[in-house]
Short mmCIF file of C-alpha atoms and ligand atoms in Angstrom, two decimals:
data_model
loop_
_atom_site.label_atom_id
_atom_site.label_comp_id
_atom_site.label_asym_id
_atom_site.label_seq_id
_atom_site.Cartn_x
_atom_site.Cartn_y
_atom_site.Cartn_z
CA MET A 1 51.08 -1.26 39.92
CA SER A 2 49.25 2.18 41.01
CA TYR A 3 48.40 5.14 39.51
CA ASP A 4 47.05 8.55 40.24
CA LEU A 5 44.44 8.16 37.82
CA ILE A 6 43.49 5.89 34.90
CA VAL A 7 41.06 7.02 31.96
CA ILE A 8 39.54 4.47 30.13
CA GLY A 9 39.64 6.11 26.11
CA ALA A 10 42.19 6.84 24.18
CA GLY A 11 40.23 9.20 22.07
CA PRO A 12 39.82 12.88 22.03
CA GLY A 13 38.59 12.89 25.34
CA GLY A 14 40.65 10.30 27.16
CA TYR A 15 43.90 11.34 25.49
CA VAL A 16 43.25 14.89 26.32
CA CYS A 17 42.81 14.27 29.38
CA ALA A 18 45.77 12.04 29.93
CA ILE A 19 48.08 13.62 29.14
CA ARG A 20 46.60 17.56 30.54
CA ALA A 21 46.79 15.07 34.25
CA ALA A 22 50.48 14.20 33.24
CA GLN A 23 51.91 17.65 33.17
CA LEU A 24 50.31 18.55 35.99
CA GLY A 25 51.61 16.01 37.78
CA LEU A 26 50.29 13.18 37.84
CA LYS A 27 51.03 9.58 37.57
CA VAL A 28 48.67 8.70 34.76
CA ALA A 29 47.95 5.47 32.35
CA CYS A 30 45.41 4.78 30.01
CA VAL A 31 44.03 1.74 28.23
CA GLU A 32 42.93 1.50 24.74
CA GLY A 33 40.85 -1.79 24.22
CA ARG A 34 41.16 -0.75 19.92
CA GLU A 35 44.75 -1.69 18.20
CA THR A 36 46.04 2.97 18.12
CA LEU A 37 45.35 5.70 20.03
CA GLY A 38 43.20 8.72 18.89
CA GLY A 39 39.83 6.45 19.16
CA THR A 40 36.98 7.04 17.20
CA CYS A 41 37.92 10.70 15.66
CA LEU A 42 41.77 9.88 14.41
CA ASN A 43 40.73 6.29 13.90
CA VAL A 44 37.06 5.96 12.11
CA GLY A 45 35.59 9.41 12.04
CA CYS A 46 36.66 12.77 11.89
CA ILE A 47 39.82 12.72 10.66
CA PRO A 48 39.26 10.23 7.94
CA SER A 49 36.18 11.46 7.06
CA LYS A 50 38.37 15.18 6.44
CA ALA A 51 41.23 12.87 4.24
CA LEU A 52 38.52 12.16 2.14
CA LEU A 53 36.54 15.51 2.17
CA HIS A 54 40.55 17.13 1.00
CA ALA A 55 40.96 14.72 -1.82
CA THR A 56 37.59 14.12 -3.42
CA HIS A 57 37.65 18.25 -2.64
CA GLN A 58 40.27 18.28 -4.60
CA LEU A 59 38.81 16.38 -7.74
CA HIS A 60 35.24 18.37 -8.27
CA GLU A 61 37.51 21.71 -8.28
CA ALA A 62 39.23 20.66 -10.46
CA GLU A 63 36.20 19.44 -12.53
CA HIS A 64 34.39 22.67 -11.76
CA ASN A 65 36.94 25.24 -11.31
CA PHE A 66 40.15 24.85 -12.94
CA GLY A 67 38.91 26.02 -16.32
CA ALA A 68 37.92 29.28 -15.56
CA MET A 69 41.04 30.62 -14.05
CA GLY A 70 43.28 28.79 -17.29
CA LEU A 71 43.88 25.61 -16.12
CA THR A 72 43.74 23.12 -18.29
CA GLY A 73 43.96 19.43 -19.70
CA ALA A 74 43.11 16.06 -18.45
CA LYS A 75 41.08 15.17 -16.18
CA PRO A 76 41.58 14.03 -12.95
CA LYS A 77 41.16 10.07 -12.29
CA VAL A 78 40.28 8.22 -9.08
CA ASP A 79 42.26 5.54 -8.15
CA TRP A 80 40.43 4.28 -5.02
CA LYS A 81 42.50 2.15 -3.57
CA LYS A 82 45.13 4.62 -3.26
CA MET A 83 42.59 7.68 -2.26
CA LEU A 84 41.76 4.87 0.32
CA GLY A 85 45.49 4.69 0.92
CA TYR A 86 46.41 8.42 1.47
CA LYS A 87 43.15 8.33 3.78
CA ALA A 88 44.96 5.57 6.04
CA ASP A 89 48.78 7.01 5.57
CA VAL A 90 46.84 10.22 7.66
CA ILE A 91 45.23 7.91 10.41
CA GLY A 92 48.98 6.13 10.76
CA GLN A 93 50.61 9.97 11.11
CA ASN A 94 47.85 10.91 13.19
CA THR A 95 47.40 7.77 15.33
CA LYS A 96 50.85 8.19 16.19
CA GLY A 97 52.01 11.74 17.06
CA ILE A 98 49.42 10.64 20.05
CA GLU A 99 51.72 7.83 20.82
CA PHE A 100 54.49 10.09 20.73
CA LEU A 101 52.63 12.53 23.23
CA PHE A 102 52.51 9.81 25.25
CA LYS A 103 55.90 8.68 25.10
CA LYS A 104 56.86 12.65 25.15
CA ASN A 105 54.17 12.85 28.75
CA LYS A 106 55.20 9.63 30.59
CA VAL A 107 51.37 9.00 29.68
CA ASP A 108 51.49 4.76 31.32
CA TRP A 109 49.37 3.29 27.08
CA ILE A 110 47.75 -0.01 28.72
CA LYS A 111 46.79 -2.00 25.29
CA GLY A 112 43.51 -4.43 26.55
CA TRP A 113 39.12 -3.38 27.40
CA ALA A 114 39.40 -2.16 30.45
CA SER A 115 36.39 -3.20 33.20
CA ILE A 116 36.04 -1.32 36.69
CA PRO A 117 35.66 -4.10 39.15
CA ALA A 118 35.21 -2.03 42.09
CA PRO A 119 36.20 1.95 43.00
CA GLY A 120 40.10 2.56 42.91
CA LYS A 121 40.69 -0.80 40.98
CA VAL A 122 40.54 -1.71 37.06
CA GLN A 123 40.80 -4.98 35.73
CA VAL A 124 42.67 -5.57 31.60
CA GLY A 125 42.63 -8.67 30.86
CA GLU A 126 44.63 -11.06 33.77
CA GLN A 127 45.80 -7.27 35.07
CA SER A 128 44.69 -5.15 37.78
CA TYR A 129 45.70 -1.93 38.65
CA GLU A 130 44.91 0.82 41.56
CA THR A 131 44.36 4.29 41.11
CA LYS A 132 42.95 6.92 43.06
CA ASN A 133 40.74 8.59 40.47
CA ILE A 134 39.08 7.06 37.14
CA VAL A 135 38.00 8.42 34.06
CA ILE A 136 35.41 7.03 31.92
CA ALA A 137 36.10 8.21 27.96
CA SER A 138 34.41 5.28 26.61
CA GLY A 139 33.17 7.17 23.54
CA SER A 140 29.99 6.01 21.63
CA GLU A 141 28.86 3.50 18.63
CA SER A 142 26.16 4.00 15.38
CA SER A 143 23.38 3.82 16.96
CA PRO A 144 20.61 1.16 15.09
CA LEU A 145 17.52 1.34 13.96
CA ASN A 146 15.07 -1.23 13.83
CA GLY A 147 14.89 -2.76 10.09
CA VAL A 148 17.99 -1.99 9.00
CA GLU A 149 20.50 -4.94 8.76
CA VAL A 150 23.57 -3.42 9.23
CA ASP A 151 26.35 -5.25 7.33
CA GLU A 152 29.36 -3.00 6.88
CA SER A 153 30.13 -3.86 3.37
CA THR A 154 26.74 -3.09 1.81
CA ILE A 155 24.55 -2.07 4.14
CA VAL A 156 27.21 0.46 6.32
CA THR A 157 27.55 3.01 9.30
CA SER A 158 29.64 5.63 8.63
CA THR A 159 33.20 2.84 9.49
CA GLY A 160 31.93 0.97 6.61
CA ALA A 161 31.05 3.72 4.33
CA LEU A 162 34.81 4.92 5.25
CA GLU A 163 36.40 1.75 3.36
CA LEU A 164 33.95 0.69 0.86
CA GLY A 165 35.27 -1.33 -1.32
CA LYS A 166 34.11 -0.24 -4.37
CA ILE A 167 32.81 3.43 -5.53
CA PRO A 168 29.37 2.77 -4.87
CA LYS A 169 26.80 4.24 -8.42
CA LYS A 170 23.79 5.37 -6.56
CA LEU A 171 24.16 5.61 -3.14
CA ILE A 172 21.48 6.15 0.05
CA VAL A 173 21.83 8.36 3.13
CA ILE A 174 19.55 7.42 5.82
CA GLY A 175 19.29 10.37 8.18
CA ALA A 176 20.65 14.00 6.92
CA GLY A 177 23.18 15.13 10.45
CA VAL A 178 26.27 15.82 9.59
CA ILE A 179 28.11 12.52 9.27
CA GLY A 180 25.40 11.82 6.59
CA LEU A 181 26.32 14.44 4.87
CA GLU A 182 29.77 14.76 5.10
CA MET A 183 29.86 11.59 3.39
CA GLY A 184 27.06 12.07 1.07
CA SER A 185 29.29 14.48 -0.48
CA VAL A 186 32.07 12.44 -1.15
CA TYR A 187 30.43 10.69 -3.04
CA ALA A 188 28.70 12.47 -4.33
CA ARG A 189 32.05 13.68 -5.83
CA LEU A 190 33.01 10.48 -6.21
CA GLY A 191 29.95 10.39 -8.91
CA ALA A 192 27.53 8.84 -6.73
CA GLU A 193 23.88 9.46 -7.18
CA VAL A 194 23.23 10.51 -3.91
CA THR A 195 19.84 10.29 -2.18
CA VAL A 196 19.39 11.29 1.75
CA VAL A 197 16.96 9.83 3.15
CA GLU A 198 14.98 12.34 6.53
CA TYR A 199 12.29 11.50 9.20
CA LEU A 200 12.43 15.43 10.06
CA ASP A 201 11.56 17.61 7.74
CA ARG A 202 14.24 19.25 7.33
CA ILE A 203 18.12 18.37 6.95
CA ILE A 204 20.79 19.28 10.18
CA PRO A 205 18.27 19.42 13.08
CA GLY A 206 18.97 21.64 15.49
CA ASN A 207 21.21 23.74 12.92
CA ASP A 208 19.60 27.53 11.95
CA GLY A 209 17.06 27.05 10.04
CA GLU A 210 17.69 29.24 7.38
CA VAL A 211 21.37 27.55 7.10
CA ALA A 212 19.53 24.73 6.87
CA LYS A 213 17.66 25.82 3.73
CA THR A 214 20.39 27.66 1.43
CA PHE A 215 22.95 24.50 1.99
CA GLN A 216 20.14 21.92 0.91
CA ARG A 217 19.90 24.05 -1.34
CA MET A 218 23.20 24.22 -2.75
CA LEU A 219 24.06 20.76 -1.77
CA SER A 220 21.09 20.18 -4.31
CA LYS A 221 23.29 22.05 -6.71
CA GLN A 222 25.66 19.77 -6.51
CA GLY A 223 23.60 16.48 -7.29
CA MET A 224 22.58 15.52 -3.95
CA ASN A 225 18.89 13.89 -3.87
CA PHE A 226 16.68 14.73 -0.51
CA ILE A 227 13.89 13.11 0.78
CA LEU A 228 12.08 14.61 3.89
CA GLY A 229 9.69 13.28 6.16
CA ALA A 230 10.48 9.79 5.79
CA ALA A 231 10.65 7.53 7.61
CA VAL A 232 12.75 4.99 6.83
CA GLN A 233 10.73 0.51 7.30
CA SER A 234 13.57 -1.44 6.01
CA ALA A 235 17.48 -1.88 4.82
CA THR A 236 17.87 -5.21 3.50
CA ALA A 237 20.65 -6.09 1.78
CA THR A 238 20.94 -9.30 -1.02
CA LYS A 239 23.76 -10.01 -3.72
CA GLY A 240 25.22 -7.07 -3.14
CA LYS A 241 22.16 -4.97 -3.82
CA ALA A 242 20.25 -3.09 -1.22
CA LYS A 243 16.56 -1.90 -1.07
CA VAL A 244 15.73 0.53 0.99
CA THR A 245 11.85 1.13 1.90
CA TYR A 246 9.86 4.75 3.64
CA ARG A 247 6.99 5.68 4.83
CA LEU A 248 6.31 9.06 3.64
CA ARG A 249 4.61 11.12 6.98
CA LYS A 250 2.38 13.06 5.09
CA ASP A 251 0.28 10.94 3.46
CA ASP A 252 2.02 6.89 4.94
CA SER A 253 2.44 5.94 1.50
CA GLU A 254 5.30 3.53 1.00
CA HIS A 255 7.79 3.82 -1.37
CA THR A 256 10.57 1.40 -2.08
CA LEU A 257 14.62 2.57 -3.62
CA ASP A 258 17.15 0.89 -4.54
CA ALA A 259 20.70 1.09 -4.34
CA ASP A 260 24.95 -0.14 -4.75
CA THR A 261 24.96 1.14 -0.91
CA VAL A 262 23.30 2.90 1.87
CA LEU A 263 24.60 4.56 4.56
CA LEU A 264 22.73 4.72 7.97
CA ALA A 265 23.12 7.65 9.99
CA THR A 266 20.87 8.55 12.17
CA GLY A 267 23.21 9.60 14.82
CA ARG A 268 25.44 7.80 17.63
CA ARG A 269 25.23 6.23 20.71
CA PRO A 270 26.56 6.10 24.06
CA PHE A 271 29.60 2.93 24.37
CA THR A 272 29.66 2.28 27.61
CA ASP A 273 29.76 -1.91 27.22
CA GLY A 274 32.35 -4.49 29.41
CA LEU A 275 32.74 -1.19 32.08
CA GLY A 276 30.60 -3.23 34.82
CA LEU A 277 29.64 0.00 35.75
CA ASP A 278 25.76 -1.04 36.62
CA ALA A 279 27.90 -3.72 39.27
CA LEU A 280 29.32 -1.03 40.10
CA GLY A 281 25.87 1.19 40.75
CA VAL A 282 27.37 4.22 38.61
CA GLU A 283 23.99 5.83 37.58
CA MET A 284 22.55 6.43 33.97
CA THR A 285 20.23 9.01 32.61
CA GLY A 286 17.59 7.95 29.97
CA ARG A 287 19.55 8.07 27.28
CA GLY A 288 21.89 5.73 28.11
CA GLN A 289 24.49 8.21 28.96
CA ILE A 290 26.50 7.75 31.88
CA ALA A 291 25.35 10.39 34.26
CA THR A 292 27.76 13.27 35.64
CA ASP A 293 27.60 16.55 38.00
CA LYS A 294 29.00 19.89 36.66
CA GLN A 295 32.74 18.30 38.33
CA TYR A 296 31.71 14.91 35.17
CA LYS A 297 31.41 13.33 38.41
CA THR A 298 29.62 10.11 38.14
CA SER A 299 27.52 8.45 41.18
CA VAL A 300 30.25 6.13 42.50
CA ASP A 301 33.54 7.88 44.61
CA GLY A 302 36.68 8.36 42.56
CA VAL A 303 35.29 7.23 38.80
CA PHE A 304 34.41 10.61 35.88
CA ALA A 305 32.75 10.67 32.63
CA ILE A 306 33.62 12.50 30.42
CA GLY A 307 33.29 13.01 25.93
CA ASP A 308 30.78 11.26 24.17
CA ALA A 309 29.88 8.16 26.84
CA ILE A 310 28.47 11.91 28.86
CA GLU A 311 25.79 14.54 28.22
CA GLY A 312 25.30 17.16 25.35
CA PRO A 313 26.91 17.65 21.68
CA MET A 314 28.84 14.29 20.57
CA LEU A 315 31.74 16.67 18.98
CA ALA A 316 35.62 15.86 19.65
CA HIS A 317 36.49 18.76 20.60
CA LYS A 318 33.88 19.15 23.44
CA ALA A 319 35.63 15.72 24.76
CA GLU A 320 38.87 16.75 24.71
CA ASP A 321 37.67 20.11 26.63
CA GLU A 322 35.65 18.12 28.71
CA GLY A 323 39.64 15.99 29.28
CA MET A 324 41.10 18.93 29.64
CA ALA A 325 39.22 20.33 32.67
CA VAL A 326 38.92 16.28 34.81
CA ALA A 327 42.26 16.28 34.88
CA GLU A 328 42.82 20.18 35.99
CA ILE A 329 39.69 18.87 38.50
CA LEU A 330 41.54 16.61 39.87
CA ALA A 331 44.93 18.55 40.13
CA GLY A 332 43.17 20.70 42.39
CA GLN A 333 42.56 23.92 39.43
CA ALA A 334 38.90 24.98 38.62
CA GLY A 335 38.33 23.65 35.21
CA HIS A 336 35.60 24.33 33.07
CA VAL A 337 34.36 24.31 29.84
CA ASN A 338 31.57 26.82 28.58
CA TYR A 339 28.79 25.31 26.60
CA GLY A 340 27.79 27.77 25.28
CA VAL A 341 30.34 28.15 23.25
CA ILE A 342 31.43 24.90 21.77
CA PRO A 343 30.88 25.70 18.05
CA GLY A 344 29.93 22.75 16.31
CA VAL A 345 31.32 22.77 12.15
CA ILE A 346 30.18 20.40 8.80
CA TYR A 347 32.90 20.14 6.52
CA THR A 348 32.06 20.33 3.81
CA TRP A 349 31.95 22.47 1.04
CA PRO A 350 30.88 24.68 1.46
CA GLU A 351 31.52 24.62 5.11
CA VAL A 352 28.64 25.40 7.36
CA ALA A 353 29.60 26.50 11.39
CA SER A 354 27.72 27.40 13.86
CA VAL A 355 27.99 28.62 17.25
CA GLY A 356 25.59 29.98 20.54
CA GLU A 357 22.22 30.56 20.36
CA THR A 358 19.98 30.29 16.80
CA GLU A 359 17.12 32.35 15.90
CA GLU A 360 14.54 29.79 16.74
CA SER A 361 15.99 29.20 20.28
CA LEU A 362 16.22 33.39 20.77
CA LYS A 363 12.50 32.99 19.47
CA GLU A 364 11.69 30.00 22.19
CA ALA A 365 13.16 32.12 24.53
CA GLY A 366 11.33 35.24 23.82
CA ARG A 367 14.55 37.20 23.88
CA ALA A 368 15.11 40.27 21.73
CA TYR A 369 18.26 40.21 18.70
CA LYS A 370 19.06 41.44 15.98
CA VAL A 371 20.79 39.52 13.15
CA GLY A 372 23.33 41.04 11.40
CA LYS A 373 23.82 39.69 7.87
CA PHE A 374 26.68 39.68 4.70
CA SER A 375 26.57 37.04 1.27
CA PHE A 376 29.75 35.82 0.85
CA MET A 377 28.82 37.84 -3.10
CA GLY A 378 29.98 41.13 -1.04
CA ASN A 379 33.69 39.27 0.12
CA GLY A 380 36.30 40.00 -3.01
CA ARG A 381 37.83 37.23 -1.83
CA ALA A 382 35.43 34.70 -1.88
CA LYS A 383 33.98 35.88 -5.35
CA ALA A 384 37.28 35.29 -6.96
CA ASN A 385 37.45 31.57 -5.66
CA PHE A 386 33.80 30.65 -6.46
CA ALA A 387 33.06 30.37 -2.93
CA GLY A 388 30.57 33.89 -3.12
CA ASP A 389 27.63 31.06 -2.01
CA GLY A 390 26.22 31.17 1.11
CA PHE A 391 26.35 34.07 3.98
CA VAL A 392 27.38 34.92 7.59
CA LYS A 393 25.00 35.49 10.50
CA LEU A 394 25.41 37.20 13.30
CA LEU A 395 22.44 37.52 16.26
CA ALA A 396 23.36 40.51 18.99
CA ASP A 397 20.96 41.17 21.67
CA LYS A 398 19.33 43.94 20.93
CA ASP A 399 19.48 46.33 24.04
CA THR A 400 22.67 45.72 24.62
CA ASP A 401 24.38 44.39 21.68
CA ARG A 402 26.40 41.37 23.02
CA ILE A 403 26.52 38.91 20.62
CA LEU A 404 24.67 35.46 21.10
CA GLY A 405 25.32 33.08 18.09
CA ALA A 406 26.99 33.35 14.81
CA HIS A 407 25.91 31.28 11.90
CA ILE A 408 28.36 30.59 8.91
CA ILE A 409 28.18 28.84 5.26
CA GLY A 410 29.82 29.65 2.97
CA PRO A 411 33.89 29.20 2.70
CA TYR A 412 35.93 27.82 5.44
CA ALA A 413 33.32 28.74 7.62
CA GLY A 414 34.80 26.27 10.10
CA ASP A 415 37.70 28.53 10.85
CA LEU A 416 36.21 31.05 10.01
CA ILE A 417 33.41 30.79 13.02
CA HIS A 418 36.78 30.42 15.95
CA GLU A 419 36.34 34.95 15.88
CA VAL A 420 33.32 34.67 16.79
CA CYS A 421 34.05 32.11 19.15
CA VAL A 422 36.50 33.78 21.27
CA ALA A 423 35.21 37.24 21.01
CA MET A 424 31.60 35.47 22.64
CA GLU A 425 34.23 33.88 25.42
CA PHE A 426 34.88 37.62 25.74
CA GLY A 427 32.09 39.18 26.95
CA ALA A 428 32.36 41.19 23.31
CA ALA A 429 29.45 43.29 21.68
CA ALA A 430 29.33 42.59 17.58
CA GLU A 431 30.69 46.64 17.57
CA ASP A 432 34.37 45.38 19.01
CA LEU A 433 34.50 43.22 16.40
CA ALA A 434 32.93 45.79 13.53
CA ARG A 435 36.19 47.91 15.44
CA THR A 436 38.18 45.75 14.45
CA CYS A 437 40.29 45.92 11.54
CA HIS A 438 40.22 43.27 9.43
CA ALA A 439 42.59 42.23 6.82
CA HIS A 440 42.14 42.50 3.28
CA PRO A 441 41.36 40.21 1.14
CA THR A 442 39.80 37.71 3.32
CA TYR A 443 36.91 35.55 3.83
CA SER A 444 37.32 36.97 7.85
CA GLU A 445 36.26 40.38 6.12
CA ALA A 446 32.31 38.77 6.24
CA VAL A 447 32.65 38.41 9.97
CA ARG A 448 33.72 41.82 10.40
CA GLU A 449 30.52 43.41 8.14
CA ALA A 450 28.01 41.11 9.42
CA ALA A 451 29.17 42.23 12.41
CA LEU A 452 28.80 45.98 10.91
CA ALA A 453 25.40 44.81 10.28
CA CYS A 454 24.42 44.06 13.54
CA GLY A 455 24.53 48.54 14.07
CA ASP A 456 24.69 51.38 12.02
CA GLY A 457 25.61 48.49 8.01
CA ALA A 458 27.80 46.88 6.10
CA ILE A 459 29.99 48.46 4.06
CA HIS A 460 29.23 46.20 1.04
CA ALA A 461 26.26 44.94 0.47
C1 FAD B 1 32.41 10.15 10.32
C2 FAD B 1 32.65 10.25 11.56
C3 FAD B 1 32.92 11.89 11.50
C4 FAD B 1 33.07 12.76 12.65
N1 FAD B 1 33.27 13.76 12.53
C5 FAD B 1 33.85 14.37 13.05
C6 FAD B 1 34.13 16.38 13.12
O1 FAD B 1 34.33 15.85 12.11
N2 FAD B 1 34.80 16.77 14.26
C7 FAD B 1 34.06 16.64 16.14
O2 FAD B 1 34.45 17.44 16.75
N3 FAD B 1 33.73 15.46 15.77
C8 FAD B 1 33.00 14.66 14.76
N4 FAD B 1 32.40 12.77 15.25
C9 FAD B 1 32.71 12.56 16.49
C10 FAD B 1 33.29 12.94 17.00
O3 FAD B 1 34.97 11.30 16.61
C11 FAD B 1 33.61 12.27 18.90
O4 FAD B 1 32.40 13.34 18.73
C12 FAD B 1 34.54 12.52 19.78
O5 FAD B 1 35.70 10.57 19.19
C13 FAD B 1 34.64 11.78 20.77
O6 FAD B 1 35.83 11.78 21.69
P1 FAD B 1 35.58 10.05 23.10
O7 FAD B 1 36.98 10.21 23.40
O8 FAD B 1 34.06 10.23 24.29
O9 FAD B 1 35.87 8.98 22.16
P2 FAD B 1 35.59 8.07 21.26
O10 FAD B 1 36.50 9.01 20.74
O11 FAD B 1 34.61 8.00 20.97
O12 FAD B 1 37.07 7.74 22.21
C14 FAD B 1 36.90 6.48 23.00
C15 FAD B 1 37.57 5.25 22.68
O13 FAD B 1 37.07 4.49 23.87
C16 FAD B 1 37.45 2.84 24.08
N5 FAD B 1 37.33 2.19 24.75
C17 FAD B 1 35.85 2.34 25.18
N6 FAD B 1 35.79 1.39 25.98
C18 FAD B 1 36.74 0.88 25.99
C19 FAD B 1 37.21 -0.06 27.49
N7 FAD B 1 36.17 -0.78 28.21
N8 FAD B 1 38.22 -0.60 27.42
C20 FAD B 1 39.56 0.44 27.03
N9 FAD B 1 38.98 1.28 25.78
C21 FAD B 1 37.89 1.08 25.55
C22 FAD B 1 37.32 3.10 22.04
O14 FAD B 1 38.01 1.57 21.53
C23 FAD B 1 37.32 4.53 21.73
O15 FAD B 1 38.56 4.28 20.82
C24 FAD B 1 32.74 12.32 14.12
C25 FAD B 1 32.30 11.49 14.49
C26 FAD B 1 32.22 10.05 12.77
C27 FAD B 1 31.96 8.66 13.15
#
């Protein structure tokens, strides 16, 4: 069997690459070791976590806001098995959707684990395939932490956390990043006592500091506890109970916490096992990523790599965009990803979304900037919908007014951010957003007001 392109891995990077390459006329196959298509994202990542966040947000609304709107009645009861069933249905619909898209676009799905014995060759079990080019989109796995013994039942990674046998009474989350806070939120809404233990002195490192502080305050109000500046020494499980010890960095004092479940969420690392990259001579970075140039070429001719397996933010949409770009490059077009405009979203309630520069990064670079900020308290729609807590912060160049970044904490921040992304792609100034008519009453008016605040001032502040 011979192909123009074999993609290894059918996550958002791999399946998008395969579909786009087929659309551009290449003969394509995609190899996937998992039983279903869609990779981490659809099977044990973005999609299942969002299903549980959605279900538990409905519960939170019913418990906290329905009464105020005159909606009374029995408090909803949680049927955990059924909720997991709903999550499984959502996964199934999505993974089957990719199967359909493969058929529609004539992408061959090769089932099994692939290795690359030589350039132009892919081996899957006993079968070998010839191909002009190979794209590695093998994704990532949870990073381990010294002293933490993951068993995926009492001490779990995000994969186990999506499938717990029962709702824990006490949950300890190690790591205050996106995955830890999303899954922590799910279980806090389900009634668990959630404690987040984080090595740094702040949550969501890399995000705007003011957003991080506001976010921590909001999550604390929702019942989550935070222990910051704490280095976890160990997490062990005995008879279905867990113990976590940590040292406070400020005074080196040692402490112990008990829990029913511990979620290890300290990050992810590239997964390249079994591909044979060493023997093939593919260069790696010091952080275990496949090294590529700007066109996603590895050090071996005809072998490309994208997504979580290479440098850059570990996000599904980053992987997808790289998948499209490399397919276009292989089809003789000019594929390109603008890494300055990749949004990041945390799907808690409220949501947190960001794109571009932060105040911290601008200060570090010594750039002159201005800030336009608008609170959702001044947004009529948000006030009506119990979503007035939070704000939009727009950063623009002090002299040219060009938008440099945006940070939103508030309702549907993950959708609102894209207005700013599009503006940034077009090199827009804050004034361009401010002069764009926004429908009333919408949450997006808050983005416009933040843009107005970069100039002569917001109206409803
Ligand atoms: C709990 C959780 C929640 C997340 N939520 C979000 C979110 O909301 N938004 C977001 O943008 N990102 C989110 N992510 C991150 C997102 O899932 C990843 O960034 C994305 O899946 C990366 O895509 P990828 O194609 O590079 O790799 P993956 O999705 O990891 O897919 C790689 C695939 O390659 C297969 N594979 C590996 N090696 C081989 C081989 N040798 N042969 C055959 N197949 C192989 C694997 O089985 C896997 O299916 C989340 C991750 C987790 C864990």
